[in-house]
Short mmCIF file of N, CA and C in Angstrom, two decimals:
data_model
loop_
_atom_site.label_atom_id
_atom_site.label_comp_id
_atom_site.label_asym_id
_atom_site.label_seq_id
_atom_site.Cartn_x
_atom_site.Cartn_y
_atom_site.Cartn_z
N MET K 566 145.28 63.87 147.66
CA MET K 566 143.91 64.34 147.49
C MET K 566 143.27 64.68 148.83
N MET K 567 143.50 63.85 149.84
CA MET K 567 142.92 64.11 151.16
C MET K 567 143.50 65.38 151.78
N ILE K 568 144.77 65.64 151.56
CA ILE K 568 145.40 66.83 152.11
C ILE K 568 144.77 68.08 151.50
N THR K 569 144.52 68.06 150.20
CA THR K 569 143.91 69.19 149.52
C THR K 569 142.51 69.46 150.06
N LEU K 570 141.72 68.42 150.27
CA LEU K 570 140.36 68.59 150.78
C LEU K 570 140.36 69.12 152.21
N ARG K 571 141.35 68.75 153.00
CA ARG K 571 141.42 69.26 154.37
C ARG K 571 141.82 70.73 154.39
N LYS K 572 142.64 71.13 153.45
CA LYS K 572 143.10 72.51 153.41
C LYS K 572 142.03 73.44 152.83
N LEU K 573 141.15 72.92 152.01
CA LEU K 573 140.14 73.75 151.37
C LEU K 573 139.23 74.46 152.38
N PRO K 574 138.64 73.74 153.37
CA PRO K 574 137.80 74.46 154.34
C PRO K 574 138.58 75.52 155.12
N LEU K 575 139.84 75.24 155.44
CA LEU K 575 140.66 76.21 156.14
C LEU K 575 140.91 77.43 155.27
N ALA K 576 141.20 77.21 154.00
CA ALA K 576 141.44 78.32 153.07
C ALA K 576 140.18 79.17 152.91
N VAL K 577 139.03 78.53 152.82
CA VAL K 577 137.76 79.26 152.69
C VAL K 577 137.49 80.08 153.95
N ALA K 578 137.75 79.51 155.12
CA ALA K 578 137.53 80.22 156.38
C ALA K 578 138.46 81.43 156.51
N VAL K 579 139.72 81.26 156.13
CA VAL K 579 140.68 82.37 156.19
C VAL K 579 140.28 83.46 155.21
N ALA K 580 139.91 83.08 153.99
CA ALA K 580 139.50 84.07 152.99
C ALA K 580 138.27 84.83 153.45
N ALA K 581 137.30 84.14 154.04
CA ALA K 581 136.09 84.81 154.53
C ALA K 581 136.42 85.77 155.67
N GLY K 582 137.34 85.37 156.54
CA GLY K 582 137.76 86.24 157.63
C GLY K 582 138.46 87.49 157.14
N VAL K 583 139.33 87.34 156.15
CA VAL K 583 140.05 88.49 155.60
C VAL K 583 139.07 89.43 154.91
N MET K 584 138.15 88.89 154.14
CA MET K 584 137.18 89.73 153.43
C MET K 584 136.25 90.44 154.40
N SER K 585 135.84 89.78 155.47
CA SER K 585 134.93 90.42 156.41
C SER K 585 135.64 91.52 157.20
N ALA K 586 136.92 91.39 157.42
CA ALA K 586 137.66 92.43 158.12
C ALA K 586 137.78 93.68 157.26
N GLN K 587 137.77 93.52 155.94
CA GLN K 587 137.88 94.65 155.04
C GLN K 587 136.53 95.28 154.71
N ALA K 588 135.45 94.57 155.01
CA ALA K 588 134.12 95.10 154.70
C ALA K 588 133.84 96.32 155.57
N MET K 589 133.31 97.37 154.95
CA MET K 589 133.00 98.60 155.67
C MET K 589 131.54 98.96 155.41
N ALA K 590 130.87 99.37 156.47
CA ALA K 590 129.46 99.73 156.33
C ALA K 590 129.32 101.07 155.61
N VAL K 591 128.45 101.12 154.63
CA VAL K 591 128.16 102.35 153.89
C VAL K 591 126.68 102.66 154.09
N ASP K 592 126.40 103.88 154.51
CA ASP K 592 125.01 104.32 154.68
C ASP K 592 124.45 104.72 153.33
N PHE K 593 123.23 104.28 153.05
CA PHE K 593 122.58 104.57 151.78
C PHE K 593 121.24 105.25 152.03
N HIS K 594 121.00 106.33 151.32
CA HIS K 594 119.71 107.00 151.32
C HIS K 594 119.40 107.34 149.87
N GLY K 595 118.15 107.26 149.50
CA GLY K 595 117.80 107.58 148.13
C GLY K 595 116.43 108.21 148.02
N TYR K 596 116.21 108.85 146.90
CA TYR K 596 114.93 109.48 146.61
C TYR K 596 114.74 109.41 145.11
N ALA K 597 113.53 109.08 144.69
CA ALA K 597 113.24 109.05 143.25
C ALA K 597 111.78 109.39 143.03
N ARG K 598 111.51 110.01 141.90
CA ARG K 598 110.14 110.27 141.49
C ARG K 598 110.11 110.21 139.97
N SER K 599 108.98 109.81 139.45
CA SER K 599 108.85 109.72 138.00
C SER K 599 107.40 109.93 137.62
N GLY K 600 107.16 110.87 136.73
CA GLY K 600 105.81 111.12 136.25
C GLY K 600 105.54 110.27 135.02
N ILE K 601 104.44 109.56 135.04
CA ILE K 601 104.08 108.70 133.92
C ILE K 601 102.65 109.06 133.51
N GLY K 602 102.43 109.26 132.23
CA GLY K 602 101.09 109.61 131.80
C GLY K 602 100.94 109.53 130.30
N TRP K 603 99.72 109.75 129.83
CA TRP K 603 99.42 109.73 128.41
C TRP K 603 98.17 110.57 128.18
N THR K 604 97.86 110.80 126.94
CA THR K 604 96.64 111.53 126.61
C THR K 604 95.72 110.61 125.83
N GLY K 605 94.44 110.91 125.86
CA GLY K 605 93.48 110.09 125.14
C GLY K 605 93.67 110.14 123.64
N SER K 606 94.21 111.24 123.14
CA SER K 606 94.41 111.37 121.69
C SER K 606 95.77 110.84 121.23
N GLY K 607 96.55 110.31 122.16
CA GLY K 607 97.84 109.73 121.79
C GLY K 607 98.99 110.72 121.74
N GLY K 608 98.79 111.93 122.21
CA GLY K 608 99.85 112.93 122.21
C GLY K 608 100.75 112.80 123.43
N GLU K 609 101.58 113.83 123.62
CA GLU K 609 102.50 113.83 124.74
C GLU K 609 101.77 114.07 126.06
N GLN K 610 102.37 113.60 127.13
CA GLN K 610 101.85 113.85 128.46
C GLN K 610 101.88 115.35 128.74
N GLN K 611 100.82 115.87 129.34
CA GLN K 611 100.75 117.28 129.68
C GLN K 611 101.30 117.49 131.09
N CYS K 612 102.30 118.33 131.20
CA CYS K 612 102.91 118.64 132.49
C CYS K 612 102.42 120.00 132.95
N PHE K 613 102.27 120.19 134.23
CA PHE K 613 101.79 121.48 134.70
C PHE K 613 102.51 121.89 135.97
N GLN K 614 102.41 123.15 136.25
CA GLN K 614 102.98 123.76 137.45
C GLN K 614 102.00 124.82 137.91
N ALA K 615 101.75 124.90 139.19
CA ALA K 615 100.80 125.88 139.72
C ALA K 615 101.21 127.29 139.31
N THR K 616 100.24 128.11 138.99
CA THR K 616 100.49 129.48 138.57
C THR K 616 101.27 130.23 139.64
N GLY K 617 102.39 130.83 139.24
CA GLY K 617 103.22 131.59 140.16
C GLY K 617 104.19 130.77 140.98
N ALA K 618 104.10 129.44 140.90
CA ALA K 618 105.01 128.59 141.68
C ALA K 618 106.38 128.53 141.03
N GLN K 619 107.43 128.55 141.85
CA GLN K 619 108.80 128.46 141.36
C GLN K 619 109.16 127.03 140.97
N SER K 620 108.58 126.06 141.68
CA SER K 620 108.86 124.64 141.44
C SER K 620 107.56 123.86 141.50
N LYS K 621 107.65 122.56 141.23
CA LYS K 621 106.44 121.73 141.17
C LYS K 621 106.01 121.19 142.53
N TYR K 622 106.86 120.97 143.44
CA TYR K 622 106.61 120.63 144.84
C TYR K 622 105.62 119.52 145.16
N ARG K 623 104.84 119.04 144.25
CA ARG K 623 103.89 117.97 144.55
C ARG K 623 104.11 116.80 143.62
N LEU K 624 104.08 115.61 144.16
CA LEU K 624 104.17 114.43 143.30
C LEU K 624 102.95 114.40 142.40
N GLY K 625 103.16 114.09 141.16
CA GLY K 625 102.09 114.07 140.18
C GLY K 625 102.11 115.28 139.28
N ASN K 626 102.83 116.32 139.65
CA ASN K 626 102.90 117.52 138.83
C ASN K 626 104.05 117.47 137.82
N GLU K 627 104.88 116.48 137.88
CA GLU K 627 106.07 116.47 137.04
C GLU K 627 105.98 115.42 135.94
N CYS K 628 106.63 115.67 134.85
CA CYS K 628 106.74 114.69 133.77
C CYS K 628 108.10 114.01 133.77
N GLU K 629 109.08 114.65 134.34
CA GLU K 629 110.44 114.11 134.29
C GLU K 629 110.66 113.04 135.36
N THR K 630 111.79 112.36 135.24
CA THR K 630 112.25 111.43 136.26
C THR K 630 113.42 112.09 136.97
N TYR K 631 113.40 112.06 138.29
CA TYR K 631 114.46 112.67 139.10
C TYR K 631 114.84 111.67 140.18
N ALA K 632 116.14 111.53 140.44
CA ALA K 632 116.60 110.61 141.48
C ALA K 632 117.84 111.17 142.17
N GLU K 633 117.99 110.83 143.44
CA GLU K 633 119.17 111.16 144.22
C GLU K 633 119.70 109.90 144.88
N LEU K 634 121.00 109.76 144.89
CA LEU K 634 121.68 108.64 145.53
C LEU K 634 122.65 109.23 146.54
N LYS K 635 122.42 108.94 147.82
CA LYS K 635 123.26 109.48 148.88
C LYS K 635 124.01 108.34 149.55
N LEU K 636 125.32 108.47 149.61
CA LEU K 636 126.17 107.47 150.25
C LEU K 636 127.02 108.16 151.30
N GLY K 637 127.19 107.51 152.45
CA GLY K 637 128.00 108.08 153.52
C GLY K 637 128.70 106.99 154.30
N GLN K 638 129.81 107.37 154.95
CA GLN K 638 130.56 106.38 155.71
C GLN K 638 131.46 107.09 156.73
N GLU K 639 131.59 106.47 157.89
CA GLU K 639 132.57 106.96 158.86
C GLU K 639 133.94 106.54 158.34
N VAL K 640 134.80 107.52 158.08
CA VAL K 640 136.09 107.22 157.45
C VAL K 640 137.25 107.16 158.44
N TRP K 641 137.05 107.68 159.64
CA TRP K 641 138.11 107.63 160.65
C TRP K 641 137.49 107.72 162.03
N LYS K 642 137.99 106.91 162.95
CA LYS K 642 137.50 106.96 164.32
C LYS K 642 138.63 106.58 165.26
N GLU K 643 138.78 107.38 166.30
CA GLU K 643 139.75 107.09 167.35
C GLU K 643 139.14 107.56 168.66
N GLY K 644 138.76 106.62 169.49
CA GLY K 644 138.07 106.96 170.73
C GLY K 644 136.72 107.59 170.43
N ASP K 645 136.48 108.78 171.00
CA ASP K 645 135.23 109.50 170.77
C ASP K 645 135.29 110.41 169.55
N LYS K 646 136.44 110.54 168.93
CA LYS K 646 136.61 111.43 167.78
C LYS K 646 136.42 110.65 166.49
N SER K 647 135.73 111.28 165.53
CA SER K 647 135.50 110.59 164.26
C SER K 647 135.23 111.60 163.15
N PHE K 648 135.40 111.12 161.93
CA PHE K 648 135.04 111.88 160.73
C PHE K 648 134.09 111.04 159.89
N TYR K 649 133.04 111.68 159.42
CA TYR K 649 132.03 111.02 158.59
C TYR K 649 131.94 111.79 157.28
N PHE K 650 131.96 111.07 156.16
CA PHE K 650 131.93 111.68 154.83
C PHE K 650 130.69 111.19 154.10
N ASP K 651 129.91 112.10 153.55
CA ASP K 651 128.76 111.67 152.74
C ASP K 651 128.64 112.51 151.48
N THR K 652 127.96 111.94 150.49
CA THR K 652 127.81 112.57 149.17
C THR K 652 126.37 112.46 148.71
N ASN K 653 126.04 113.26 147.71
CA ASN K 653 124.72 113.22 147.10
C ASN K 653 124.90 113.41 145.59
N VAL K 654 124.54 112.40 144.83
CA VAL K 654 124.59 112.47 143.37
C VAL K 654 123.15 112.44 142.87
N ALA K 655 122.80 113.34 141.96
CA ALA K 655 121.43 113.42 141.45
C ALA K 655 121.43 113.39 139.93
N TYR K 656 120.32 112.94 139.38
CA TYR K 656 120.15 113.04 137.92
C TYR K 656 118.69 113.27 137.60
N SER K 657 118.47 113.82 136.42
CA SER K 657 117.13 114.10 135.96
C SER K 657 117.04 113.83 134.47
N VAL K 658 115.94 113.25 134.05
CA VAL K 658 115.69 112.97 132.63
C VAL K 658 114.32 113.54 132.30
N SER K 659 114.20 114.26 131.20
CA SER K 659 112.94 114.93 130.88
C SER K 659 111.89 114.00 130.27
N GLN K 660 112.24 112.80 129.89
CA GLN K 660 111.31 111.79 129.36
C GLN K 660 110.59 112.22 128.10
N GLN K 661 111.30 112.79 127.16
CA GLN K 661 110.70 113.19 125.89
C GLN K 661 110.81 112.09 124.83
N ASN K 662 111.74 111.14 125.02
CA ASN K 662 111.96 110.05 124.05
C ASN K 662 112.04 108.73 124.79
N ASP K 663 112.08 107.64 124.02
CA ASP K 663 112.23 106.32 124.62
C ASP K 663 113.56 106.19 125.34
N TRP K 664 114.62 106.77 124.78
CA TRP K 664 115.95 106.70 125.38
C TRP K 664 116.56 108.09 125.40
N GLU K 665 117.04 108.51 126.55
CA GLU K 665 117.70 109.81 126.68
C GLU K 665 118.96 109.64 127.52
N SER K 666 120.02 110.30 127.10
CA SER K 666 121.22 110.28 127.92
C SER K 666 121.05 111.28 129.06
N THR K 667 121.81 111.08 130.11
CA THR K 667 121.73 111.97 131.27
C THR K 667 123.11 112.22 131.82
N SER K 668 123.29 113.35 132.43
CA SER K 668 124.55 113.69 133.08
C SER K 668 124.27 113.85 134.57
N PRO K 669 124.79 112.94 135.39
CA PRO K 669 124.57 113.08 136.83
C PRO K 669 125.22 114.35 137.37
N ALA K 670 124.65 114.89 138.42
CA ALA K 670 125.18 116.08 139.07
C ALA K 670 125.68 115.71 140.46
N PHE K 671 126.88 116.10 140.78
CA PHE K 671 127.44 115.89 142.11
C PHE K 671 126.95 117.03 142.98
N ARG K 672 125.85 116.81 143.72
CA ARG K 672 125.16 117.89 144.42
C ARG K 672 125.79 118.28 145.75
N GLU K 673 126.28 117.30 146.51
CA GLU K 673 126.81 117.59 147.84
C GLU K 673 127.99 116.70 148.17
N ALA K 674 128.92 117.23 148.92
CA ALA K 674 129.97 116.47 149.58
C ALA K 674 130.10 117.10 150.96
N ASN K 675 130.01 116.28 151.98
CA ASN K 675 129.95 116.79 153.34
C ASN K 675 130.88 115.98 154.24
N VAL K 676 131.66 116.66 155.06
CA VAL K 676 132.50 116.01 156.06
C VAL K 676 132.06 116.51 157.43
N GLN K 677 131.79 115.56 158.32
CA GLN K 677 131.39 115.91 159.68
C GLN K 677 132.45 115.42 160.65
N GLY K 678 132.93 116.30 161.49
CA GLY K 678 133.87 115.93 162.53
C GLY K 678 133.16 115.90 163.87
N LYS K 679 133.37 114.84 164.63
CA LYS K 679 132.74 114.72 165.95
C LYS K 679 133.83 114.61 167.01
N ASN K 680 133.59 115.27 168.11
CA ASN K 680 134.58 115.29 169.18
C ASN K 680 133.92 114.93 170.49
#
């Protein structure tokens, strides 16, 4: 029993060291907006867009929910040379019902080489 207890802290330390060596930093950036509203008569929220505008461009003008999740990581480095890979996944829900399915869009994939 004593031998097992002495080996346990060593095993935990080795496992923590192995796991920390495998841990890799991932850069995270995100953006989200969601329009929430109601009408006094109990109807649907009224959404608007400025006359002649191609998009809504201002927070508060939208009824839908939109979000972007950006993840990036340096995937290779040797001396001063490196490669960095990042992605952008976005989704949008029009908020017409209590529950709506959504299909995420893979908006960007970018590789940067530094020398």
